[in-house]
């Protein structure tokens, strides 16, 4: 069955690739992006690839932008937009932590509430939250981001139970990608070096940290978004999506192993 799907943060990375994949499968896709510039670039890519997307600017932190979704008959909302932030919890400025939570949790929930309004009335719908494996296992020096994804995963699981109680055919699921090479992880790990200075507790460790980060992402990151997009498509098309969709698979196994070991 063809669906009306709205995805956020579709100007780049996983969101852009998922928007194209869903449209190519025959769904109507509202591919929403953070800026007008991204909208123009995505439009050009649609022409080049001969794929149809309905593109508009939706900065999820702006109420005026969120209002645009109220009248759309959305069957599936994919909350993909997200930001990263790194640094030790011992010293990172709380304003930075708040900003991550503002986008990854609060604005995501505000958009979800706006879309749920129509879904409850129509008595059908699916909401996907793009969380992260970093929302299952705490990642040192990525905690501002990791905590926001823990909170998002908890929100998704709780909302799922609430919607089950409502019994209006509304399904909630979590997409939990492992590390994927989109540039997101590099920008996130680098963010702390813009403010760490000689006063930082970790100043003398910074070159070692940089080497370790580079090495672990070179080892862990999937080269492309295909496995994650495949799970998103599966969840978006499922009649009764399960709670969690993890990809790439080997990173999912690593999470299970880590949790068995009590991490
Ligand atoms: N890549 C990974 O390894 C990985 C792993 C686990 C989970 N994830 C999650 O997957 C999602 C997509 O990440 P990605 O790797 O594809 O990185 P990405 O290319 O940076 O995608 C994130 C998108 O969200 C947009 N965005 C940020 N703030 C927004 C806002 N206020 N309103 C609307 N859009 C906003 C970004 O726009 P700008 O470019 O303008 O900031 C960007 O287009 C994120 O939620 C991320 O946390 C990624």
Tab-separated table of C-alpha atoms in Angstrom, residues 62-179:
chain	number	residue	atom	x	y	z
A	62	UNK	CA	10.521	26.668	14.695
A	63	UNK	CA	6.848	26.607	15.589
A	64	UNK	CA	6.037	28.620	12.460
A	65	UNK	CA	7.650	25.878	10.321
A	66	UNK	CA	6.024	23.039	12.263
A	67	UNK	CA	2.559	24.510	11.653
A	68	UNK	CA	2.894	23.548	7.975
A	69	UNK	CA	2.383	19.862	8.776
A	70	UNK	CA	-0.979	20.283	10.495
A	71	UNK	CA	-3.081	19.875	7.364
A	72	UNK	CA	-1.023	17.161	5.662
A	73	UNK	CA	-2.538	13.646	5.573
A	74	UNK	CA	0.621	11.978	6.878
A	75	UNK	CA	0.615	8.176	7.217
A	76	UNK	CA	4.237	7.894	8.328
A	77	UNK	CA	6.371	10.499	10.100
A	78	UNK	CA	10.112	9.825	10.075
A	79	UNK	CA	11.851	11.947	12.717
A	80	UNK	CA	15.332	11.856	11.207
A	81	UNK	CA	16.653	15.406	11.810
A	82	UNK	CA	19.357	15.475	14.424
A	83	UNK	CA	22.503	17.222	15.585
A	84	UNK	CA	25.652	16.003	17.309
A	85	UNK	CA	27.774	17.459	20.073
A	86	UNK	CA	30.801	16.061	21.865
A	87	UNK	CA	32.940	16.846	24.895
A	88	UNK	CA	33.332	15.582	28.430
A	89	UNK	CA	30.364	15.984	30.772
A	90	UNK	CA	32.898	17.256	33.295
A	91	UNK	CA	33.266	20.499	31.388
A	92	UNK	CA	31.033	20.875	28.326
A	93	UNK	CA	28.908	24.050	28.460
A	94	UNK	CA	25.312	23.208	29.385
A	95	UNK	CA	24.115	25.530	26.610
A	96	UNK	CA	25.603	23.028	24.141
A	97	UNK	CA	23.904	20.094	25.858
A	98	UNK	CA	20.601	21.987	25.884
A	99	UNK	CA	20.887	22.739	22.156
A	100	UNK	CA	21.249	19.041	21.341
A	101	UNK	CA	18.264	18.156	23.497
A	102	UNK	CA	16.300	21.014	21.937
A	103	UNK	CA	16.667	19.506	18.450
A	104	UNK	CA	16.986	15.769	19.105
A	105	UNK	CA	14.304	15.517	21.793
A	106	UNK	CA	12.070	18.550	22.402
A	107	UNK	CA	11.552	19.795	18.840
A	108	UNK	CA	11.230	16.197	17.634
A	109	UNK	CA	8.466	15.602	20.180
A	110	UNK	CA	6.751	18.902	19.334
A	111	UNK	CA	6.635	17.962	15.657
A	112	UNK	CA	5.419	14.483	16.583
A	113	UNK	CA	2.589	15.947	18.656
A	114	UNK	CA	1.533	18.132	15.720
A	115	UNK	CA	1.469	15.131	13.366
A	116	UNK	CA	-0.186	12.804	15.896
A	117	UNK	CA	-3.121	15.180	16.048
A	118	UNK	CA	-4.141	14.204	12.492
A	119	UNK	CA	-3.197	10.550	12.979
A	120	UNK	CA	-5.430	10.162	16.032
A	121	UNK	CA	-8.296	11.778	14.147
A	122	UNK	CA	-7.787	9.520	11.084
A	123	UNK	CA	-7.181	6.516	13.349
A	124	UNK	CA	-4.009	5.376	11.617
A	125	UNK	CA	-0.323	6.210	11.369
A	126	UNK	CA	3.254	5.298	12.101
A	127	UNK	CA	5.907	7.447	13.749
A	128	UNK	CA	9.574	6.494	13.472
A	129	UNK	CA	12.214	8.049	15.690
A	130	UNK	CA	15.751	7.884	14.343
A	131	UNK	CA	17.676	7.311	17.532
A	132	UNK	CA	21.098	5.626	17.647
A	133	UNK	CA	23.101	2.788	19.071
A	134	UNK	CA	24.588	5.640	21.130
A	135	UNK	CA	21.132	5.741	22.740
A	136	UNK	CA	21.673	2.179	24.010
A	137	UNK	CA	25.301	2.374	25.173
A	138	UNK	CA	26.823	5.505	26.766
A	139	UNK	CA	29.673	6.769	24.605
A	140	UNK	CA	32.401	8.685	26.503
A	141	UNK	CA	33.108	12.161	25.068
A	142	UNK	CA	29.908	11.930	22.987
A	143	UNK	CA	27.606	12.107	25.991
A	144	UNK	CA	25.681	15.290	25.049
A	145	UNK	CA	24.553	13.430	21.911
A	146	UNK	CA	24.387	9.983	23.511
A	147	UNK	CA	22.154	11.230	26.352
A	148	UNK	CA	19.791	12.933	23.897
A	149	UNK	CA	19.393	9.643	22.004
A	150	UNK	CA	18.870	7.682	25.268
A	151	UNK	CA	16.072	10.135	26.037
A	152	UNK	CA	14.638	9.835	22.520
A	153	UNK	CA	14.645	6.025	22.652
A	154	UNK	CA	12.911	6.132	26.029
A	155	UNK	CA	10.365	8.620	24.650
A	156	UNK	CA	9.672	6.395	21.646
A	157	UNK	CA	9.193	3.271	23.763
A	158	UNK	CA	6.921	5.096	26.211
A	159	UNK	CA	4.847	6.743	23.489
A	160	UNK	CA	4.472	3.352	21.809
A	161	UNK	CA	2.909	1.896	24.969
A	162	UNK	CA	0.609	4.932	25.287
A	163	UNK	CA	-0.556	4.661	21.672
A	164	UNK	CA	-1.220	0.944	22.192
A	165	UNK	CA	-3.509	1.867	25.073
A	166	UNK	CA	-5.299	4.432	22.878
A	167	UNK	CA	-6.027	1.658	20.349
A	168	UNK	CA	-6.247	3.979	17.313
A	169	UNK	CA	-3.978	1.984	15.005
A	170	UNK	CA	-0.981	4.265	15.635
A	171	UNK	CA	2.416	2.616	15.735
A	172	UNK	CA	5.701	3.919	17.089
A	173	UNK	CA	9.124	2.467	16.306
A	174	UNK	CA	12.778	3.280	16.823
A	175	UNK	CA	15.416	3.193	14.109
A	176	UNK	CA	18.784	2.698	15.802
A	177	UNK	CA	21.644	3.131	13.340
A	178	UNK	CA	25.181	2.259	14.270
A	179	UNK	CA	28.006	4.374	12.882
